[in-house]
Amino acid sequence: MSTEQEWLAELRAGKKSAYEALYHRHFRMVESLVIRLGGGREQARDIFQEALLVLVQSIRKPGFQLTGKLSTLLYAIARNLWLKRKAADKIPIQEAGSLSNLPAGEDGEKAALEKEALIQLVTESLGQLEDDCRAVLRYAIYQNLSHAEIARLMGYTEAFVKVKKFRCLEYLRKIVRNSNLL
Amino acid sequence: MSNDVNIEQIHRYLSGEMEVTEREAFEAALEKDEALQEAVRFEQQLLGAIEQSFEQQARQDIGQVHRQLKEQGFFEAPRSIRLLVLRIAAAAAVIALGIGIGWFALKPPAFDPALAFSQYFQPDSTEVDGIIESLTSVGFTPEMNRSDSLREALLLYRAGNHQQASGFLEIFLRDHPQNDTARFYLALAELSLSQYEPAAERLSGLARADGFGQQKQAQWYLALCYLRMANGLNPARQVLEKLAEDESFDKQAEARELLEKLPQ
């Protein structure tokens, strides 16, 4: 497996060491880019942090395949983010009392609180799962990987992954049902 | 909800994996079956919450790494100090190399491919000047976006910014995949960054490209690259034997010298 593919696998597995390695290897490149395009060091840090999250979101898109280098992808993401931010700075800020300041309404607030509570419950429950269970759910639901891809990454059979995913989800389902949040 | 509601079927529906006919049949059933509607709503919210949870985790982890690096002074370290440290390290490496070479001179050592690579590998810094000049003089640059510019990438390469040059060259090659000059300098940047496998792949193509002006240079760098790869001694020898016989190659003497050092 090439280093690029190993990094991709580490990012998919949500390993912090992958983020750290990307900072060490590519932050200076992005910093130079932002400075060259009229930004400052502080802004470069924000952009890099944001770019890492966009990178994580990009690789989870169904059918994503790494055709070049992660560094190239990260560079392109950072560049787009910075150009968008610069463009946004030129748009006048809406005056007070405009659409963005309208209250969400009681129903909207209640729904948002319920959603937040559900995410909190799921996060806690995921924390209680065994590592393999959490990894299967991460790959299947967050990374949108097929059973075959998960099986390859984890060294299981496809059938085992399917059953494991079902059981781990069933565990969460029971907790959520008992909570009456849904 | 009917008892045989298939969770997997619901997931396939939610992820848009169903074929048109299957989806239409499912939606027809969904319209009539309140329990199925409830099950779909439940799964949708559960899966959404799991996704959000992992997303929040990623955000937190990235933030944590960022804060840790900040505490360690990663962002604050002035470049001058970093460069100074690098220079001291480089000087120490040169001294160590000098001592090593002295020791080796007294006692013939076993062949060390890594040492040989560091002795003979010099990123091209002469021909690149002419190429940069030619790109300027033919008015090549103004037609391109700044970030895509080959010239800008080569200027970074010449300045020794191989990491950045590599990023620029890759972007350039996405639009101009057949540009041998960009492939050549990307390979050299990769060699400087110890990325031997991609460098070997690019150089082996260029080493066979008869119309390429730096074909022999590509062969020379390919031989050096092979030295750093597993089972690379024989392929390196084959390339060097060819170059050692080539009187038109400006590094013929070095090729011969290196060839003699290779273990039999």
PDB file of N, CA, C and O in Angstrom, chain A residues 16 19-20 23-28 31-32 36 45 49 52-53 57 60 69 72 75 79 116 118-119 122-123 126 134 138 141-142 162 169 172-173 176-177 182, chain B residues 7-8 11 42-43 45 47 49-56 59 61-64 66 69 74-76 79 82 145-147 152 163-164 168 170-171 190 195:
ATOM      1  N   LYS A  16      -6.152  10.620  14.868  1.00  0.00           N
ATOM      2  CA  LYS A  16      -5.614  11.971  15.081  1.00  0.00           C
ATOM      3  C   LYS A  16      -4.208  12.096  14.527  1.00  0.00           C
ATOM      4  O   LYS A  16      -3.781  13.170  14.116  1.00  0.00           O
ATOM      5  N   TYR A  19      -4.112  13.669  11.170  1.00  0.00           N
ATOM      6  CA  TYR A  19      -4.242  15.128  11.113  1.00  0.00           C
ATOM      7  C   TYR A  19      -2.896  15.779  11.454  1.00  0.00           C
ATOM      8  O   TYR A  19      -2.482  16.741  10.818  1.00  0.00           O
ATOM      9  N   GLU A  20      -2.258  15.212  12.469  1.00  0.00           N
ATOM     10  CA  GLU A  20      -0.982  15.768  12.914  1.00  0.00           C
ATOM     11  C   GLU A  20       0.063  15.674  11.791  1.00  0.00           C
ATOM     12  O   GLU A  20       0.791  16.626  11.522  1.00  0.00           O
ATOM     13  N   TYR A  23      -0.550  18.283   9.184  1.00  0.00           N
ATOM     14  CA  TYR A  23      -0.067  19.599   9.623  1.00  0.00           C
ATOM     15  C   TYR A  23       1.434  19.700   9.387  1.00  0.00           C
ATOM     16  O   TYR A  23       1.930  20.678   8.824  1.00  0.00           O
ATOM     17  N   HIS A  24       2.156  18.670   9.843  1.00  0.00           N
ATOM     18  CA  HIS A  24       3.618  18.735   9.743  1.00  0.00           C
ATOM     19  C   HIS A  24       4.089  18.768   8.293  1.00  0.00           C
ATOM     20  O   HIS A  24       5.052  19.454   7.962  1.00  0.00           O
ATOM     21  N   ARG A  25       3.408  18.053   7.443  1.00  0.00           N
ATOM     22  CA  ARG A  25       3.896  17.955   6.053  1.00  0.00           C
ATOM     23  C   ARG A  25       3.393  19.085   5.155  1.00  0.00           C
ATOM     24  O   ARG A  25       4.091  19.477   4.223  1.00  0.00           O
ATOM     25  N   HIS A  26       2.196  19.577   5.415  1.00  0.00           N
ATOM     26  CA  HIS A  26       1.602  20.473   4.416  1.00  0.00           C
ATOM     27  C   HIS A  26       1.196  21.856   4.899  1.00  0.00           C
ATOM     28  O   HIS A  26       0.763  22.674   4.097  1.00  0.00           O
ATOM     29  N   PHE A  27       1.297  22.106   6.208  1.00  0.00           N
ATOM     30  CA  PHE A  27       0.846  23.419   6.671  1.00  0.00           C
ATOM     31  C   PHE A  27       1.647  24.545   6.018  1.00  0.00           C
ATOM     32  O   PHE A  27       1.096  25.548   5.580  1.00  0.00           O
ATOM     33  N   ARG A  28       2.967  24.374   5.942  1.00  0.00           N
ATOM     34  CA  ARG A  28       3.811  25.458   5.388  1.00  0.00           C
ATOM     35  C   ARG A  28       3.437  25.766   3.943  1.00  0.00           C
ATOM     36  O   ARG A  28       3.482  26.911   3.509  1.00  0.00           O
ATOM     37  N   GLU A  31       0.303  27.749   4.120  1.00  0.00           N
ATOM     38  CA  GLU A  31       0.608  29.074   4.676  1.00  0.00           C
ATOM     39  C   GLU A  31       1.206  29.972   3.584  1.00  0.00           C
ATOM     40  O   GLU A  31       0.797  31.122   3.425  1.00  0.00           O
ATOM     41  N   SER A  32       2.148  29.419   2.823  1.00  0.00           N
ATOM     42  CA  SER A  32       2.761  30.206   1.741  1.00  0.00           C
ATOM     43  C   SER A  32       1.721  30.616   0.716  1.00  0.00           C
ATOM     44  O   SER A  32       1.732  31.746   0.221  1.00  0.00           O
ATOM     45  N   ARG A  36       0.795  34.345  -0.144  1.00  0.00           N
ATOM     46  CA  ARG A  36       1.003  34.807  -1.529  1.00  0.00           C
ATOM     47  C   ARG A  36      -0.279  35.397  -2.120  1.00  0.00           C
ATOM     48  O   ARG A  36      -0.247  36.285  -2.949  1.00  0.00           O
ATOM     49  N   ARG A  45      -3.723  29.732   9.290  1.00  0.00           N
ATOM     50  CA  ARG A  45      -4.007  28.674  10.286  1.00  0.00           C
ATOM     51  C   ARG A  45      -5.479  28.293  10.233  1.00  0.00           C
ATOM     52  O   ARG A  45      -5.834  27.120  10.270  1.00  0.00           O
ATOM     53  N   GLN A  49      -7.041  24.601   9.074  1.00  0.00           N
ATOM     54  CA  GLN A  49      -7.923  23.826   9.959  1.00  0.00           C
ATOM     55  C   GLN A  49      -9.234  23.501   9.231  1.00  0.00           C
ATOM     56  O   GLN A  49      -9.718  22.371   9.257  1.00  0.00           O
ATOM     57  N   LEU A  52      -8.748  20.924   6.449  1.00  0.00           N
ATOM     58  CA  LEU A  52      -8.664  19.530   6.915  1.00  0.00           C
ATOM     59  C   LEU A  52     -10.067  18.939   7.077  1.00  0.00           C
ATOM     60  O   LEU A  52     -10.318  17.791   6.701  1.00  0.00           O
ATOM     61  N   LEU A  53     -10.968  19.737   7.633  1.00  0.00           N
ATOM     62  CA  LEU A  53     -12.332  19.233   7.817  1.00  0.00           C
ATOM     63  C   LEU A  53     -13.002  18.995   6.461  1.00  0.00           C
ATOM     64  O   LEU A  53     -13.675  17.981   6.258  1.00  0.00           O
ATOM     65  N   GLN A  57     -14.520  15.611   4.856  1.00  0.00           N
ATOM     66  CA  GLN A  57     -15.865  15.520   4.253  1.00  0.00           C
ATOM     67  C   GLN A  57     -15.782  15.053   2.799  1.00  0.00           C
ATOM     68  O   GLN A  57     -16.661  14.332   2.327  1.00  0.00           O
ATOM     69  N   ARG A  60     -15.397  11.241   2.258  1.00  0.00           N
ATOM     70  CA  ARG A  60     -16.529  10.387   2.627  1.00  0.00           C
ATOM     71  C   ARG A  60     -17.640  10.431   1.581  1.00  0.00           C
ATOM     72  O   ARG A  60     -18.670   9.786   1.729  1.00  0.00           O
ATOM     73  N   LYS A  69      -2.462  13.006  -5.219  1.00  0.00           N
ATOM     74  CA  LYS A  69      -1.933  13.001  -3.854  1.00  0.00           C
ATOM     75  C   LYS A  69      -2.890  13.737  -2.928  1.00  0.00           C
ATOM     76  O   LYS A  69      -3.553  14.687  -3.349  1.00  0.00           O
ATOM     77  N   THR A  72      -2.186  17.413  -2.876  1.00  0.00           N
ATOM     78  CA  THR A  72      -2.732  18.205  -3.980  1.00  0.00           C
ATOM     79  C   THR A  72      -4.183  18.551  -3.695  1.00  0.00           C
ATOM     80  O   THR A  72      -4.638  19.676  -3.924  1.00  0.00           O
ATOM     81  N   TYR A  75      -4.319  21.118  -0.960  1.00  0.00           N
ATOM     82  CA  TYR A  75      -3.896  22.403  -1.503  1.00  0.00           C
ATOM     83  C   TYR A  75      -5.050  23.071  -2.259  1.00  0.00           C
ATOM     84  O   TYR A  75      -5.346  24.248  -2.078  1.00  0.00           O
ATOM     85  N   ARG A  79      -6.988  26.470  -1.232  1.00  0.00           N
ATOM     86  CA  ARG A  79      -7.005  27.594  -2.182  1.00  0.00           C
ATOM     87  C   ARG A  79      -8.445  28.067  -2.409  1.00  0.00           C
ATOM     88  O   ARG A  79      -8.733  29.262  -2.361  1.00  0.00           O
ATOM     89  N   GLU A 116     -30.038  18.024  18.782  1.00  0.00           N
ATOM     90  CA  GLU A 116     -28.783  18.103  19.525  1.00  0.00           C
ATOM     91  C   GLU A 116     -28.715  17.027  20.609  1.00  0.00           C
ATOM     92  O   GLU A 116     -27.690  16.384  20.826  1.00  0.00           O
ATOM     93  N   LEU A 118     -30.291  14.197  20.587  1.00  0.00           N
ATOM     94  CA  LEU A 118     -30.144  12.889  19.926  1.00  0.00           C
ATOM     95  C   LEU A 118     -28.673  12.645  19.555  1.00  0.00           C
ATOM     96  O   LEU A 118     -28.132  11.558  19.791  1.00  0.00           O
ATOM     97  N   ILE A 119     -28.046  13.671  18.999  1.00  0.00           N
ATOM     98  CA  ILE A 119     -26.628  13.526  18.616  1.00  0.00           C
ATOM     99  C   ILE A 119     -25.782  13.246  19.863  1.00  0.00           C
ATOM    100  O   ILE A 119     -24.888  12.392  19.845  1.00  0.00           O
ATOM    101  N   VAL A 122     -26.334   9.663  20.905  1.00  0.00           N
ATOM    102  CA  VAL A 122     -25.653   8.745  19.980  1.00  0.00           C
ATOM    103  C   VAL A 122     -24.134   8.791  20.210  1.00  0.00           C
ATOM    104  O   VAL A 122     -23.470   7.752  20.211  1.00  0.00           O
ATOM    105  N   THR A 123     -23.611   9.993  20.450  1.00  0.00           N
ATOM    106  CA  THR A 123     -22.165  10.116  20.703  1.00  0.00           C
ATOM    107  C   THR A 123     -21.766   9.330  21.946  1.00  0.00           C
ATOM    108  O   THR A 123     -20.776   8.585  21.939  1.00  0.00           O
ATOM    109  N   LEU A 126     -22.066   5.616  21.161  1.00  0.00           N
ATOM    110  CA  LEU A 126     -20.951   5.154  20.313  1.00  0.00           C
ATOM    111  C   LEU A 126     -19.697   4.940  21.163  1.00  0.00           C
ATOM    112  O   LEU A 126     -18.933   4.005  20.934  1.00  0.00           O
ATOM    113  N   ARG A 134     -17.615   0.360  16.569  1.00  0.00           N
ATOM    114  CA  ARG A 134     -17.567   1.789  16.223  1.00  0.00           C
ATOM    115  C   ARG A 134     -16.907   1.968  14.854  1.00  0.00           C
ATOM    116  O   ARG A 134     -17.354   2.779  14.043  1.00  0.00           O
ATOM    117  N   ARG A 138     -18.502   3.664  11.621  1.00  0.00           N
ATOM    118  CA  ARG A 138     -17.813   4.820  11.014  1.00  0.00           C
ATOM    119  C   ARG A 138     -17.632   4.607   9.505  1.00  0.00           C
ATOM    120  O   ARG A 138     -17.955   5.462   8.696  1.00  0.00           O
ATOM    121  N   ILE A 141     -21.447   4.131   7.814  1.00  0.00           N
ATOM    122  CA  ILE A 141     -22.424   5.227   7.819  1.00  0.00           C
ATOM    123  C   ILE A 141     -21.770   6.582   7.581  1.00  0.00           C
ATOM    124  O   ILE A 141     -22.317   7.411   6.867  1.00  0.00           O
ATOM    125  N   TYR A 142     -20.600   6.791   8.155  1.00  0.00           N
ATOM    126  CA  TYR A 142     -19.962   8.102   7.968  1.00  0.00           C
ATOM    127  C   TYR A 142     -19.135   8.127   6.680  1.00  0.00           C
ATOM    128  O   TYR A 142     -19.188   9.086   5.927  1.00  0.00           O
ATOM    129  N   LYS A 162     -21.506  -7.361   7.509  1.00  0.00           N
ATOM    130  CA  LYS A 162     -22.940  -7.095   7.397  1.00  0.00           C
ATOM    131  C   LYS A 162     -23.639  -7.380   8.735  1.00  0.00           C
ATOM    132  O   LYS A 162     -24.431  -6.578   9.231  1.00  0.00           O
ATOM    133  N   LEU A 169     -25.825  -1.451  15.041  1.00  0.00           N
ATOM    134  CA  LEU A 169     -26.912  -0.492  14.842  1.00  0.00           C
ATOM    135  C   LEU A 169     -28.102  -0.836  15.740  1.00  0.00           C
ATOM    136  O   LEU A 169     -28.770   0.051  16.269  1.00  0.00           O
ATOM    137  N   LEU A 172     -27.660   0.593  19.128  1.00  0.00           N
ATOM    138  CA  LEU A 172     -27.965   2.028  19.187  1.00  0.00           C
ATOM    139  C   LEU A 172     -29.473   2.265  19.078  1.00  0.00           C
ATOM    140  O   LEU A 172     -30.035   3.130  19.760  1.00  0.00           O
ATOM    141  N   ARG A 173     -30.101   1.487  18.206  1.00  0.00           N
ATOM    142  CA  ARG A 173     -31.552   1.620  18.000  1.00  0.00           C
ATOM    143  C   ARG A 173     -32.300   1.459  19.326  1.00  0.00           C
ATOM    144  O   ARG A 173     -33.195   2.228  19.654  1.00  0.00           O
ATOM    145  N   VAL A 176     -31.792   4.454  21.623  1.00  0.00           N
ATOM    146  CA  VAL A 176     -32.548   5.627  21.165  1.00  0.00           C
ATOM    147  C   VAL A 176     -34.049   5.430  21.397  1.00  0.00           C
ATOM    148  O   VAL A 176     -34.742   6.342  21.838  1.00  0.00           O
ATOM    149  N   ARG A 177     -34.541   4.220  21.144  1.00  0.00           N
ATOM    150  CA  ARG A 177     -35.978   3.949  21.366  1.00  0.00           C
ATOM    151  C   ARG A 177     -36.323   4.153  22.848  1.00  0.00           C
ATOM    152  O   ARG A 177     -37.323   4.778  23.171  1.00  0.00           O
ATOM    153  N   LEU A 182     -37.047   9.859  19.849  1.00  0.00           N
ATOM    154  CA  LEU A 182     -37.618   9.731  18.496  1.00  0.00           C
ATOM    155  C   LEU A 182     -38.983   9.062  18.546  1.00  0.00           C
ATOM    156  O   LEU A 182     -39.182   8.177  19.360  1.00  0.00           O
TER     157      LEU A 182
ATOM    158  N   ILE B   7     -34.845  -3.621   7.341  1.00  0.00           N
ATOM    159  CA  ILE B   7     -34.042  -2.446   7.676  1.00  0.00           C
ATOM    160  C   ILE B   7     -33.066  -2.121   6.549  1.00  0.00           C
ATOM    161  O   ILE B   7     -32.861  -0.968   6.186  1.00  0.00           O
ATOM    162  N   GLU B   8     -32.521  -3.176   5.971  1.00  0.00           N
ATOM    163  CA  GLU B   8     -31.546  -2.964   4.901  1.00  0.00           C
ATOM    164  C   GLU B   8     -32.198  -2.262   3.707  1.00  0.00           C
ATOM    165  O   GLU B   8     -31.591  -1.399   3.068  1.00  0.00           O
ATOM    166  N   HIS B  11     -32.465   1.325   4.470  1.00  0.00           N
ATOM    167  CA  HIS B  11     -31.160   1.995   4.313  1.00  0.00           C
ATOM    168  C   HIS B  11     -30.842   2.229   2.840  1.00  0.00           C
ATOM    169  O   HIS B  11     -30.318   3.280   2.474  1.00  0.00           O
ATOM    170  N   PHE B  42     -37.471   7.046  11.611  1.00  0.00           N
ATOM    171  CA  PHE B  42     -36.582   6.677  12.720  1.00  0.00           C
ATOM    172  C   PHE B  42     -35.163   6.414  12.206  1.00  0.00           C
ATOM    173  O   PHE B  42     -34.184   6.941  12.727  1.00  0.00           O
ATOM    174  N   GLU B  43     -35.078   5.582  11.169  1.00  0.00           N
ATOM    175  CA  GLU B  43     -33.750   5.232  10.630  1.00  0.00           C
ATOM    176  C   GLU B  43     -33.041   6.461  10.081  1.00  0.00           C
ATOM    177  O   GLU B  43     -31.840   6.636  10.254  1.00  0.00           O
ATOM    178  N   GLN B  45     -33.329   9.537  11.025  1.00  0.00           N
ATOM    179  CA  GLN B  45     -32.807  10.389  12.101  1.00  0.00           C
ATOM    180  C   GLN B  45     -31.650   9.707  12.835  1.00  0.00           C
ATOM    181  O   GLN B  45     -30.698  10.369  13.241  1.00  0.00           O
ATOM    182  N   LEU B  47     -29.494   7.464  11.547  1.00  0.00           N
ATOM    183  CA  LEU B  47     -28.294   7.505  10.698  1.00  0.00           C
ATOM    184  C   LEU B  47     -27.731   8.929  10.629  1.00  0.00           C
ATOM    185  O   LEU B  47     -26.513   9.128  10.649  1.00  0.00           O
ATOM    186  N   ALA B  49     -27.964  11.192  12.935  1.00  0.00           N
ATOM    187  CA  ALA B  49     -27.302  11.503  14.215  1.00  0.00           C
ATOM    188  C   ALA B  49     -25.928  10.834  14.288  1.00  0.00           C
ATOM    189  O   ALA B  49     -24.970  11.422  14.810  1.00  0.00           O
ATOM    190  N   ILE B  50     -25.829   9.624  13.758  1.00  0.00           N
ATOM    191  CA  ILE B  50     -24.519   8.936  13.762  1.00  0.00           C
ATOM    192  C   ILE B  50     -23.526   9.714  12.892  1.00  0.00           C
ATOM    193  O   ILE B  50     -22.381   9.961  13.287  1.00  0.00           O
ATOM    194  N   GLU B  51     -23.987  10.136  11.724  1.00  0.00           N
ATOM    195  CA  GLU B  51     -23.117  10.921  10.826  1.00  0.00           C
ATOM    196  C   GLU B  51     -22.647  12.197  11.520  1.00  0.00           C
ATOM    197  O   GLU B  51     -21.463  12.541  11.498  1.00  0.00           O
ATOM    198  N   GLN B  52     -23.605  12.886  12.123  1.00  0.00           N
ATOM    199  CA  GLN B  52     -23.276  14.147  12.803  1.00  0.00           C
ATOM    200  C   GLN B  52     -22.285  13.917  13.950  1.00  0.00           C
ATOM    201  O   GLN B  52     -21.399  14.723  14.187  1.00  0.00           O
ATOM    202  N   SER B  53     -22.477  12.799  14.642  1.00  0.00           N
ATOM    203  CA  SER B  53     -21.610  12.499  15.767  1.00  0.00           C
ATOM    204  C   SER B  53     -20.157  12.303  15.297  1.00  0.00           C
ATOM    205  O   SER B  53     -19.220  12.858  15.879  1.00  0.00           O
ATOM    206  N   PHE B  54     -19.984  11.532  14.231  1.00  0.00           N
ATOM    207  CA  PHE B  54     -18.621  11.324  13.694  1.00  0.00           C
ATOM    208  C   PHE B  54     -18.037  12.634  13.154  1.00  0.00           C
ATOM    209  O   PHE B  54     -16.840  12.891  13.266  1.00  0.00           O
ATOM    210  N   GLU B  55     -18.905  13.443  12.573  1.00  0.00           N
ATOM    211  CA  GLU B  55     -18.449  14.729  12.031  1.00  0.00           C
ATOM    212  C   GLU B  55     -17.959  15.638  13.174  1.00  0.00           C
ATOM    213  O   GLU B  55     -16.907  16.271  13.068  1.00  0.00           O
ATOM    214  N   GLN B  56     -18.742  15.675  14.243  1.00  0.00           N
ATOM    215  CA  GLN B  56     -18.341  16.487  15.398  1.00  0.00           C
ATOM    216  C   GLN B  56     -17.017  15.990  15.970  1.00  0.00           C
ATOM    217  O   GLN B  56     -16.159  16.763  16.373  1.00  0.00           O
ATOM    218  N   ARG B  59     -14.204  17.174  13.839  1.00  0.00           N
ATOM    219  CA  ARG B  59     -13.981  18.609  14.084  1.00  0.00           C
ATOM    220  C   ARG B  59     -13.207  18.813  15.402  1.00  0.00           C
ATOM    221  O   ARG B  59     -12.257  19.582  15.461  1.00  0.00           O
ATOM    222  N   ASP B  61     -11.321  16.616  16.985  1.00  0.00           N
ATOM    223  CA  ASP B  61      -9.959  16.070  16.894  1.00  0.00           C
ATOM    224  C   ASP B  61      -9.023  17.030  16.158  1.00  0.00           C
ATOM    225  O   ASP B  61      -7.882  17.245  16.569  1.00  0.00           O
ATOM    226  N   ILE B  62      -9.518  17.593  15.063  1.00  0.00           N
ATOM    227  CA  ILE B  62      -8.690  18.537  14.297  1.00  0.00           C
ATOM    228  C   ILE B  62      -8.382  19.754  15.168  1.00  0.00           C
ATOM    229  O   ILE B  62      -7.241  20.224  15.232  1.00  0.00           O
ATOM    230  N   GLY B  63      -9.413  20.246  15.874  1.00  0.00           N
ATOM    231  CA  GLY B  63      -9.221  21.394  16.766  1.00  0.00           C
ATOM    232  C   GLY B  63      -8.201  21.083  17.852  1.00  0.00           C
ATOM    233  O   GLY B  63      -7.351  21.911  18.185  1.00  0.00           O
ATOM    234  N   GLN B  64      -8.281  19.873  18.379  1.00  0.00           N
ATOM    235  CA  GLN B  64      -7.363  19.469  19.452  1.00  0.00           C
ATOM    236  C   GLN B  64      -5.916  19.415  18.944  1.00  0.00           C
ATOM    237  O   GLN B  64      -4.995  19.901  19.601  1.00  0.00           O
ATOM    238  N   HIS B  66      -4.751  21.029  16.427  1.00  0.00           N
ATOM    239  CA  HIS B  66      -4.371  22.424  16.166  1.00  0.00           C
ATOM    240  C   HIS B  66      -3.904  23.111  17.452  1.00  0.00           C
ATOM    241  O   HIS B  66      -2.849  23.755  17.474  1.00  0.00           O
ATOM    242  N   LEU B  69      -0.523  21.726  18.671  1.00  0.00           N
ATOM    243  CA  LEU B  69       0.598  22.235  17.872  1.00  0.00           C
ATOM    244  C   LEU B  69       0.880  23.690  18.218  1.00  0.00           C
ATOM    245  O   LEU B  69       2.029  24.129  18.254  1.00  0.00           O
ATOM    246  N   PHE B  74       4.414  25.326  17.145  1.00  0.00           N
ATOM    247  CA  PHE B  74       4.537  24.928  15.738  1.00  0.00           C
ATOM    248  C   PHE B  74       4.269  26.098  14.791  1.00  0.00           C
ATOM    249  O   PHE B  74       4.955  26.266  13.797  1.00  0.00           O
ATOM    250  N   PHE B  75       3.265  26.904  15.119  1.00  0.00           N
ATOM    251  CA  PHE B  75       2.890  27.990  14.208  1.00  0.00           C
ATOM    252  C   PHE B  75       3.771  29.222  14.398  1.00  0.00           C
ATOM    253  O   PHE B  75       3.887  30.034  13.512  1.00  0.00           O
ATOM    254  N   GLU B  76       4.353  29.321  15.589  1.00  0.00           N
ATOM    255  CA  GLU B  76       5.085  30.546  15.918  1.00  0.00           C
ATOM    256  C   GLU B  76       6.531  30.519  15.429  1.00  0.00           C
ATOM    257  O   GLU B  76       7.116  31.553  15.231  1.00  0.00           O
ATOM    258  N   ARG B  79      10.608  31.390  10.567  1.00  0.00           N
ATOM    259  CA  ARG B  79      11.273  30.615   9.522  1.00  0.00           C
ATOM    260  C   ARG B  79      12.784  30.700   9.643  1.00  0.00           C
ATOM    261  O   ARG B  79      13.492  29.747   9.359  1.00  0.00           O
ATOM    262  N   ARG B  82      13.903  28.211  11.952  1.00  0.00           N
ATOM    263  CA  ARG B  82      13.767  26.871  11.348  1.00  0.00           C
ATOM    264  C   ARG B  82      14.887  26.643  10.330  1.00  0.00           C
ATOM    265  O   ARG B  82      15.478  25.573  10.264  1.00  0.00           O
ATOM    266  N   ASN B 145      -3.298  30.720 -15.778  1.00  0.00           N
ATOM    267  CA  ASN B 145      -3.620  31.123 -14.429  1.00  0.00           C
ATOM    268  C   ASN B 145      -2.338  31.039 -13.619  1.00  0.00           C
ATOM    269  O   ASN B 145      -1.549  30.110 -13.779  1.00  0.00           O
ATOM    270  N   ARG B 146      -2.174  31.974 -12.700  1.00  0.00           N
ATOM    271  CA  ARG B 146      -0.921  32.042 -11.936  1.00  0.00           C
ATOM    272  C   ARG B 146      -0.608  30.725 -11.222  1.00  0.00           C
ATOM    273  O   ARG B 146       0.508  30.227 -11.261  1.00  0.00           O
ATOM    274  N   SER B 147      -1.658  30.148 -10.584  1.00  0.00           N
ATOM    275  CA  SER B 147      -1.404  28.941  -9.801  1.00  0.00           C
ATOM    276  C   SER B 147      -1.078  27.755 -10.694  1.00  0.00           C
ATOM    277  O   SER B 147      -0.525  26.767 -10.236  1.00  0.00           O
ATOM    278  N   GLU B 152       6.004  29.308 -12.612  1.00  0.00           N
ATOM    279  CA  GLU B 152       5.961  29.557 -11.162  1.00  0.00           C
ATOM    280  C   GLU B 152       6.421  28.316 -10.398  1.00  0.00           C
ATOM    281  O   GLU B 152       7.163  28.395  -9.421  1.00  0.00           O
ATOM    282  N   GLN B 163       8.605  20.962  -1.866  1.00  0.00           N
ATOM    283  CA  GLN B 163       7.256  20.579  -1.464  1.00  0.00           C
ATOM    284  C   GLN B 163       6.218  21.400  -2.231  1.00  0.00           C
ATOM    285  O   GLN B 163       5.277  20.865  -2.800  1.00  0.00           O
ATOM    286  N   GLN B 164       6.410  22.704  -2.232  1.00  0.00           N
ATOM    287  CA  GLN B 164       5.457  23.568  -2.936  1.00  0.00           C
ATOM    288  C   GLN B 164       5.541  23.350  -4.446  1.00  0.00           C
ATOM    289  O   GLN B 164       4.519  23.319  -5.123  1.00  0.00           O
ATOM    290  N   PHE B 168       2.465  22.484  -7.090  1.00  0.00           N
ATOM    291  CA  PHE B 168       2.187  23.280  -8.294  1.00  0.00           C
ATOM    292  C   PHE B 168       2.294  22.421  -9.557  1.00  0.00           C
ATOM    293  O   PHE B 168       1.497  22.531 -10.475  1.00  0.00           O
ATOM    294  N   GLU B 170       1.970  19.206  -9.840  1.00  0.00           N
ATOM    295  CA  GLU B 170       0.859  18.254  -9.948  1.00  0.00           C
ATOM    296  C   GLU B 170      -0.380  18.940 -10.499  1.00  0.00           C
ATOM    297  O   GLU B 170      -1.091  18.380 -11.335  1.00  0.00           O
ATOM    298  N   ILE B 171      -0.643  20.140 -10.024  1.00  0.00           N
ATOM    299  CA  ILE B 171      -1.814  20.882 -10.527  1.00  0.00           C
ATOM    300  C   ILE B 171      -1.633  21.170 -12.015  1.00  0.00           C
ATOM    301  O   ILE B 171      -2.538  20.989 -12.812  1.00  0.00           O
ATOM    302  N   GLU B 190      10.209  15.082  -6.130  1.00  0.00           N
ATOM    303  CA  GLU B 190       9.849  13.897  -5.340  1.00  0.00           C
ATOM    304  C   GLU B 190      11.111  13.200  -4.817  1.00  0.00           C
ATOM    305  O   GLU B 190      11.143  12.740  -3.670  1.00  0.00           O
ATOM    306  N   GLN B 195      10.497  10.666  -1.993  1.00  0.00           N
ATOM    307  CA  GLN B 195       9.318   9.922  -2.491  1.00  0.00           C
ATOM    308  C   GLN B 195       9.766   9.128  -3.731  1.00  0.00           C
ATOM    309  O   GLN B 195       9.549   9.539  -4.864  1.00  0.00           O
TER     310      GLN B 195
END
